[in-house]
Amino acid sequence: MSKSAVIFYYNRQNRYSINSLLGSLQLRKDILDKVDVYLSYTTEDLLQTLRETTNTNRYRNLIVCISFTSFQYEKVFNVVREIKTINTNRNLILICGGAHPTGSPQTALKLGFEICVLGEAEEVFIKLIERILDDTDWSLLPSIAFFDKYGNIVINKRNEHFVNLDEYSNISEYFNRYGPIEITRGCPYSCAFCQTSQIFGTKLRHRSISKICEMVETMASKGLYDTRFITPSLFLYGSNDGKVLNLEKLEELFKTVTKIIKPKGKLFIGTFPSEVRPEHINRDTVELLKHYADNDNIIIGAQSGSNRILNLCNRNHTVKDIYSAVELLTKAGFKVNLDFIFGLPYEEEKDVKETMKVINELVSKYKVRIHAHIFLPLVGTKFQNCNPSQNLKYYIQYCYQLKSKGILYGEWEKQLGY
């Protein structure tokens, strides 16, 4: 039993996070020589892989890695419980990471995990796997949490530095894993409902254009010419503070990527997973979209139609910015989708009426579509201990009305059940 198995729970909700880990893992041939890597796409696939690897008895360690959000907490609880019934041997090591474990390592560990990785994981994950394989002490690594031998939870200090994105890739040629290319991490806005700033910090970090193009070229060599980006907000790329846009850098990015993928591919800008903030839509950014974007629709993070609630959420934009962005984009020929979060904390009846009024006006005048979300408290955020506003009830019938007209979409009905 000279090898170990590393089994990733690779489902739709976490595949982009796992791609980043695979991108860092592919850089370490010495580790790859010591492990067999499995990607499990469903819960049953994960359990079946564990059964097979357990029964063969050929691995020194079975390392199961699960990344998850607060929305997936209940599901992960059930998955871990089933894993424990399949394998009760000491060679099973359960590692978790992602948004929920970062915000609340205590509750993540209590699900049954041995180790929790905090924050961005490219560096610490590799060091952790390396020490597990070498049977050396990993307990002093930064950015991890675990149970000590007395059953106490130990939370080590987070890494003092963030990952240099140019040293890693969030696609993997070795593992044949591709997807949207991450171009920026960090967010200076720290919205009260969002975990991004808590996980990746408030300082923007950008992957260099040369590194991005290297990844685009890799994908193109596999016949994957269509290109999308992962970023907290598309027009933040190249900006130092997130408020002053770097239009020159943005155009350089779009232009160089376009040269690689055209005429076979399309460049998608301002669509999932890289929506835009309303105050970043101006005549200059709209011109960039018209010139380089192959998509005809844009997603804008509006979140509320009440300036009072926007201020409480620390959104740093106004309702007027939403109207302005929709008008500019619509006149330029784009279809606009607006993200709204219904039931935000501290929302009063007047805020609900203001939000509905804004939506009705924008739907009527500009034919926008609404991407609806129900507020759910996320650990590590300012609103982590808040419940949805009691005024959420006013939105539910309204959502069904908009849905029946084809105006509203999203997973809001699922979120009502959490």
Coordinates of C-alpha atoms in Angstrom, one line a residue:
M1 CA 0.0 0.0 0.0
S2 CA 2.4 2.6 -1.2
K3 CA -0.2 5.0 -2.6
S4 CA -3.0 7.1 -1.1
A5 CA -6.4 8.0 -2.7
V6 CA -7.6 11.6 -2.9
I7 CA -11.3 11.7 -3.6
F8 CA -13.0 15.1 -4.5
Y9 CA -16.7 15.6 -4.2
Y10 CA -16.9 17.4 -7.6
N11 CA -20.5 18.5 -8.0
R12 CA -22.1 21.5 -9.8
Q13 CA -22.0 23.8 -6.7
N14 CA -18.3 23.3 -6.0
R15 CA -16.6 22.4 -9.2
Y16 CA -14.9 25.8 -9.7
S17 CA -13.4 25.6 -6.2
I18 CA -12.1 22.1 -6.9
N19 CA -10.7 23.2 -10.2
S20 CA -8.4 25.6 -8.4
L21 CA -7.2 22.8 -6.1
L22 CA -6.6 20.5 -9.1
G23 CA -4.7 23.4 -10.8
S24 CA -2.3 23.6 -7.8
L25 CA -2.1 19.8 -7.5
Q26 CA -0.9 19.4 -11.1
L27 CA 2.2 21.5 -10.3
R28 CA 3.4 18.8 -7.9
K29 CA 4.5 15.7 -9.7
D30 CA 6.1 14.3 -6.6
I31 CA 2.6 14.3 -4.9
L32 CA 0.9 13.0 -8.0
D33 CA 3.3 10.0 -8.0
K34 CA 2.0 9.1 -4.6
V35 CA -1.8 9.4 -5.1
D36 CA -4.6 8.3 -7.3
V37 CA -7.1 11.1 -7.7
Y38 CA -10.9 10.5 -8.0
L39 CA -13.6 13.0 -9.0
S40 CA -17.1 12.1 -7.8
Y41 CA -19.9 14.0 -9.5
T42 CA -22.8 12.9 -7.4
T43 CA -23.4 11.7 -3.8
E44 CA -23.9 8.1 -5.0
D45 CA -20.8 8.3 -7.1
L46 CA -18.8 9.6 -4.1
L47 CA -20.1 6.8 -1.9
Q48 CA -19.5 4.1 -4.5
T49 CA -15.9 5.3 -5.0
L50 CA -15.4 5.1 -1.3
R51 CA -16.8 1.6 -1.1
E52 CA -14.5 0.5 -3.9
T53 CA -11.4 2.1 -2.5
T54 CA -12.2 0.8 1.0
N55 CA -12.8 -2.8 -0.1
T56 CA -9.7 -3.0 -2.3
N57 CA -7.6 -2.3 0.8
R58 CA -4.8 -1.0 -1.4
Y59 CA -4.5 2.6 -0.2
R60 CA -2.6 3.8 2.9
N61 CA -4.9 6.7 3.2
L62 CA -8.4 7.6 1.8
I63 CA -8.5 11.4 1.8
V64 CA -12.0 12.7 1.0
C65 CA -12.2 16.4 0.2
I66 CA -15.5 18.4 0.3
S67 CA -16.0 22.1 -0.4
F68 CA -19.4 23.5 0.6
T69 CA -21.4 26.6 1.3
S70 CA -23.9 27.2 4.0
F71 CA -26.7 26.3 1.6
Q72 CA -25.3 22.8 1.4
Y73 CA -24.8 22.3 5.1
E74 CA -27.7 19.8 5.6
K75 CA -26.7 17.8 2.5
V76 CA -23.1 17.6 3.6
F77 CA -24.2 16.5 7.1
N78 CA -26.0 13.5 5.4
V79 CA -23.1 12.7 3.1
V80 CA -20.6 12.6 5.9
R81 CA -22.9 10.4 8.0
E82 CA -23.1 7.9 5.1
I83 CA -19.3 8.1 4.5
K84 CA -18.7 7.1 8.1
T85 CA -21.0 4.1 7.8
I86 CA -19.0 2.8 4.8
N87 CA -15.5 3.3 6.2
T88 CA -14.8 3.1 9.9
N89 CA -11.0 2.5 9.4
R90 CA -8.4 4.8 10.7
N91 CA -7.0 5.5 7.2
L92 CA -10.0 7.7 6.3
I93 CA -9.3 11.4 6.5
L94 CA -12.2 13.9 5.8
I95 CA -11.1 17.4 4.8
C96 CA -13.5 20.3 4.2
G97 CA -13.1 23.8 2.8
G98 CA -15.0 26.5 1.1
A99 CA -17.3 29.4 2.2
H100 CA -19.0 27.7 5.2
P101 CA -16.0 26.1 6.8
T102 CA -14.1 29.3 6.4
G103 CA -16.8 31.3 8.1
S104 CA -17.6 28.7 10.8
P105 CA -14.9 26.0 11.2
Q106 CA -16.5 24.9 14.5
T107 CA -19.8 23.9 12.9
A108 CA -18.0 22.4 9.9
L109 CA -15.8 20.2 12.0
K110 CA -18.7 19.0 14.1
L111 CA -20.2 17.5 10.9
G112 CA -17.5 14.8 11.2
F113 CA -14.5 16.3 9.4
E114 CA -11.0 15.8 10.7
I115 CA -9.5 18.9 9.1
C116 CA -11.0 22.2 7.9
V117 CA -9.1 24.4 5.5
L118 CA -9.7 28.2 5.9
G119 CA -9.9 30.7 3.1
E120 CA -8.2 30.2 -0.2
A121 CA -6.6 26.8 -0.2
E122 CA -4.1 26.4 -3.1
E123 CA -1.0 26.7 -0.9
V124 CA -2.2 25.2 2.4
F125 CA -4.0 22.3 0.7
I126 CA -0.9 21.1 -1.0
K127 CA 1.2 21.4 2.2
L128 CA -1.5 19.5 4.0
I129 CA -1.6 16.6 1.5
E130 CA 2.1 16.5 1.4
R131 CA 2.4 16.1 5.2
I132 CA -0.4 13.5 5.4
L133 CA 1.4 11.4 2.7
D134 CA 4.8 11.7 4.5
D135 CA 3.3 11.0 7.9
T136 CA 4.6 14.2 9.3
D137 CA 3.0 16.8 11.6
W138 CA 0.5 19.0 9.8
S139 CA -1.0 20.5 13.0
L140 CA 1.1 23.8 12.9
L141 CA 0.1 24.7 9.3
P142 CA -1.7 28.1 9.1
S143 CA -5.3 28.4 7.8
I144 CA -6.5 25.1 9.2
A145 CA -8.8 24.0 12.0
F146 CA -9.0 20.5 13.6
F147 CA -9.8 18.5 16.7
D148 CA -6.8 17.9 19.0
K149 CA -6.3 14.6 20.8
Y150 CA -8.4 15.9 23.7
G151 CA -11.4 16.6 21.4
N152 CA -10.9 20.4 21.5
I153 CA -11.2 22.5 18.4
V154 CA -8.0 24.2 17.4
I155 CA -8.2 27.1 14.9
N156 CA -4.8 28.1 13.5
K157 CA -4.1 31.7 12.5
R158 CA -4.9 32.5 8.9
N159 CA -2.1 32.8 6.4
E160 CA -0.6 36.3 6.5
H161 CA -0.4 36.5 2.8
F162 CA -2.9 35.8 0.0
V163 CA -2.2 33.6 -3.0
N164 CA -0.4 35.1 -6.0
L165 CA -2.9 34.1 -8.7
D166 CA -0.2 34.0 -11.4
E167 CA 1.5 31.1 -9.6
Y168 CA -1.6 28.9 -10.0
S169 CA -4.3 28.1 -12.4
N170 CA -8.0 27.4 -12.0
I171 CA -8.0 25.0 -14.9
S172 CA -6.1 21.8 -15.2
E173 CA -4.7 20.3 -18.3
Y174 CA -3.4 17.3 -16.3
F175 CA -6.9 16.5 -15.0
N176 CA -8.7 17.7 -18.1
R177 CA -10.8 20.2 -16.0
Y178 CA -11.8 23.5 -17.7
G179 CA -14.3 26.3 -17.1
P180 CA -14.5 30.0 -16.5
I181 CA -11.1 31.6 -15.9
E182 CA -10.7 33.4 -12.6
I183 CA -9.3 36.9 -13.3
T184 CA -9.7 38.7 -9.9
R185 CA -10.0 37.9 -6.2
G186 CA -10.9 40.1 -3.3
C187 CA -13.6 42.7 -3.0
P188 CA -13.4 46.2 -1.4
Y189 CA -17.1 46.5 -0.7
S190 CA -17.7 44.0 2.1
C191 CA -21.5 43.8 1.5
A192 CA -23.2 42.7 4.7
F193 CA -24.8 39.6 3.2
C194 CA -21.7 38.4 1.2
Q195 CA -18.8 36.2 2.1
T196 CA -16.4 37.2 -0.7
S197 CA -14.5 39.8 1.3
Q198 CA -14.3 37.5 4.4
I199 CA -12.7 34.7 2.3
F200 CA -10.5 36.6 -0.1
G201 CA -9.9 39.9 1.6
T202 CA -10.8 43.4 0.6
K203 CA -7.8 44.1 -1.5
L204 CA -8.2 43.4 -5.2
R205 CA -5.7 40.9 -6.8
H206 CA -5.7 40.4 -10.5
R207 CA -4.3 37.6 -12.6
S208 CA -2.0 39.0 -15.2
I209 CA -3.2 39.2 -18.8
S210 CA -0.3 37.1 -19.9
K211 CA -1.3 34.3 -17.5
I212 CA -5.0 34.6 -18.4
C213 CA -4.0 34.3 -22.1
E214 CA -1.9 31.3 -21.4
M215 CA -5.0 29.6 -19.9
V216 CA -7.2 30.7 -22.8
E217 CA -4.6 29.2 -25.2
T218 CA -4.6 26.0 -23.3
M219 CA -8.4 25.7 -23.5
A220 CA -8.3 26.7 -27.2
S221 CA -5.8 23.9 -27.9
K222 CA -8.5 21.5 -26.6
G223 CA -11.1 23.0 -28.9
L224 CA -12.6 25.1 -26.1
Y225 CA -12.8 28.6 -27.6
D226 CA -15.7 30.1 -25.7
T227 CA -14.4 32.2 -22.8
R228 CA -16.0 33.3 -19.5
F229 CA -14.5 34.9 -16.4
I230 CA -14.8 34.4 -12.7
T231 CA -14.6 37.7 -10.8
P232 CA -16.5 39.5 -8.0
S233 CA -17.5 42.1 -10.5
L234 CA -16.4 42.1 -14.1
F235 CA -15.3 45.8 -14.4
L236 CA -13.1 45.6 -11.3
Y237 CA -10.4 44.0 -13.4
G238 CA -7.2 46.1 -13.3
S239 CA -8.6 48.5 -10.7
N240 CA -6.6 49.2 -7.6
D241 CA -9.4 50.2 -5.3
G242 CA -12.6 48.9 -7.0
K243 CA -13.9 52.4 -7.4
V244 CA -11.7 53.9 -10.1
L245 CA -12.0 51.6 -13.1
N246 CA -9.0 50.8 -15.3
L247 CA -10.5 51.0 -18.7
E248 CA -7.2 50.6 -20.5
K249 CA -6.4 47.4 -18.7
L250 CA -10.0 46.1 -19.4
E251 CA -9.7 46.7 -23.1
E252 CA -6.3 45.1 -23.2
L253 CA -7.7 42.0 -21.6
F254 CA -10.7 41.8 -24.0
K255 CA -8.6 42.6 -27.0
T256 CA -5.8 40.0 -26.3
V257 CA -8.3 37.2 -25.4
T258 CA -10.4 38.0 -28.6
K259 CA -7.3 37.5 -30.7
I260 CA -6.8 34.0 -29.4
I261 CA -10.4 32.7 -29.6
K262 CA -11.7 34.4 -32.8
P263 CA -13.3 33.5 -35.1
K264 CA -14.2 30.1 -33.5
G265 CA -15.0 31.3 -30.0
K266 CA -17.2 33.8 -28.2
L267 CA -16.2 36.1 -25.3
F268 CA -18.9 36.4 -22.6
I269 CA -18.7 39.5 -20.5
G270 CA -20.9 40.5 -17.6
T271 CA -22.8 37.2 -17.5
F272 CA -22.5 34.4 -14.9
P273 CA -20.2 34.0 -13.1
S274 CA -19.0 37.6 -13.6
E275 CA -21.9 40.0 -13.2
V276 CA -21.4 43.7 -12.9
R277 CA -22.1 46.4 -10.4
P278 CA -24.6 49.1 -11.5
E279 CA -22.4 52.1 -10.8
H280 CA -19.7 50.6 -13.1
I281 CA -22.0 50.9 -16.1
N282 CA -21.2 54.1 -18.0
R283 CA -20.8 55.2 -21.6
D284 CA -17.2 53.9 -21.7
T285 CA -17.9 50.5 -20.3
V286 CA -21.0 50.1 -22.5
E287 CA -18.8 50.8 -25.5
L288 CA -16.4 48.1 -24.4
L289 CA -19.3 45.6 -24.1
K290 CA -20.6 46.6 -27.5
H291 CA -17.2 46.1 -29.1
Y292 CA -16.1 42.9 -27.4
A293 CA -19.0 41.0 -25.8
D294 CA -20.6 38.2 -27.8
N295 CA -23.5 37.9 -25.3
D296 CA -26.6 40.1 -25.7
N297 CA -27.6 40.0 -22.0
I298 CA -25.9 41.5 -18.9
I299 CA -26.5 40.6 -15.2
I300 CA -26.4 43.5 -12.8
G301 CA -26.3 43.2 -9.0
A302 CA -29.1 45.5 -7.9
Q303 CA -30.1 43.6 -4.6
S304 CA -32.7 46.1 -3.4
G305 CA -34.9 49.0 -4.6
S306 CA -34.6 50.8 -1.3
N307 CA -31.7 53.2 -0.8
R308 CA -32.0 52.7 3.0
I309 CA -31.5 49.0 2.6
L310 CA -28.7 49.4 0.1
N311 CA -26.9 51.6 2.7
L312 CA -27.5 49.1 5.5
C313 CA -26.0 46.4 3.2
N314 CA -23.0 48.6 2.5
R315 CA -23.6 48.3 -1.3
N316 CA -22.0 51.6 -2.1
H317 CA -24.4 52.3 -4.9
T318 CA -27.9 53.9 -5.2
V319 CA -31.2 53.0 -6.8
K320 CA -30.5 55.8 -9.3
D321 CA -27.3 53.9 -10.3
I322 CA -29.6 50.9 -11.1
Y323 CA -31.9 53.0 -13.3
S324 CA -28.9 54.6 -15.1
A325 CA -27.2 51.2 -15.8
V326 CA -30.4 49.7 -17.1
E327 CA -31.1 52.6 -19.4
L328 CA -27.6 52.7 -20.9
L329 CA -27.5 49.0 -21.5
T330 CA -31.0 48.8 -23.0
K331 CA -30.3 51.7 -25.4
A332 CA -27.1 49.9 -26.5
G333 CA -29.2 46.8 -27.4
F334 CA -28.5 44.6 -24.4
K335 CA -31.1 42.6 -22.4
V336 CA -30.7 43.3 -18.7
N337 CA -31.1 40.8 -15.8
L338 CA -31.2 42.2 -12.3
D339 CA -30.2 40.3 -9.2
F340 CA -32.5 41.1 -6.2
I341 CA -32.4 39.6 -2.7
F342 CA -35.8 39.5 -1.1
G343 CA -36.3 39.5 2.7
L344 CA -33.1 41.4 3.5
P345 CA -32.7 42.1 7.3
Y346 CA -34.2 45.3 8.7
E347 CA -36.5 45.6 5.6
E348 CA -39.7 47.4 6.5
E349 CA -42.9 47.4 4.6
K350 CA -42.0 50.7 2.9
D351 CA -38.8 49.2 1.6
V352 CA -40.7 46.3 0.1
K353 CA -43.0 48.8 -1.6
E354 CA -40.1 50.8 -2.9
T355 CA -38.4 47.6 -4.3
M356 CA -41.6 46.4 -6.0
K357 CA -42.1 49.9 -7.5
V358 CA -38.5 49.9 -8.9
I359 CA -39.0 46.4 -10.4
N360 CA -42.4 47.2 -11.9
E361 CA -41.0 50.4 -13.5
L362 CA -37.9 48.7 -14.9
V363 CA -39.9 45.7 -16.2
S364 CA -42.5 48.0 -17.8
K365 CA -40.1 50.4 -19.4
Y366 CA -37.0 48.3 -20.2
K367 CA -38.3 44.7 -20.2
V368 CA -35.7 43.6 -17.6
R369 CA -35.8 40.1 -16.1
I370 CA -35.4 39.5 -12.4
H371 CA -33.0 37.0 -11.0
A372 CA -34.5 36.4 -7.5
H373 CA -32.8 35.3 -4.3
I374 CA -34.3 34.8 -0.8
F375 CA -32.0 36.2 1.9
L376 CA -30.2 33.5 3.7
P377 CA -27.7 34.3 6.5
L378 CA -24.1 33.3 5.6
V379 CA -21.5 32.7 8.3
G380 CA -18.8 35.2 8.6
T381 CA -20.9 38.1 7.3
K382 CA -22.4 41.1 9.1
F383 CA -25.8 39.5 8.6
Q384 CA -24.8 36.0 9.8
N385 CA -27.1 36.1 12.8
C386 CA -30.1 37.7 11.0
N387 CA -33.2 36.0 9.8
P388 CA -35.1 37.0 6.7
S389 CA -37.2 40.1 7.3
Q390 CA -40.7 39.3 8.4
N391 CA -41.8 41.4 5.4
L392 CA -40.5 38.6 3.1
K393 CA -44.1 37.4 3.1
Y394 CA -45.1 40.3 0.9
Y395 CA -42.6 39.2 -1.8
I396 CA -43.7 35.6 -2.2
Q397 CA -47.0 36.1 -4.0
Y398 CA -45.3 38.9 -6.0
C399 CA -42.5 36.5 -7.1
Y400 CA -45.1 33.9 -8.3
Q401 CA -46.9 36.7 -10.3
L402 CA -43.6 37.7 -12.0
K403 CA -42.6 34.1 -12.6
S404 CA -46.0 33.3 -14.3
K405 CA -45.2 36.2 -16.7
G406 CA -41.8 34.9 -17.5
I407 CA -40.2 37.9 -15.9
L408 CA -38.6 36.2 -12.9
Y409 CA -36.2 33.2 -12.5
G410 CA -33.7 31.7 -10.1
E411 CA -33.6 29.2 -7.2
W412 CA -35.7 31.4 -4.8
E413 CA -38.3 28.6 -4.3
K414 CA -35.6 26.2 -3.1
Q415 CA -34.1 28.9 -0.9
L416 CA -37.6 29.4 0.8
G417 CA -37.2 25.8 2.1
Y418 CA -33.9 26.4 3.9

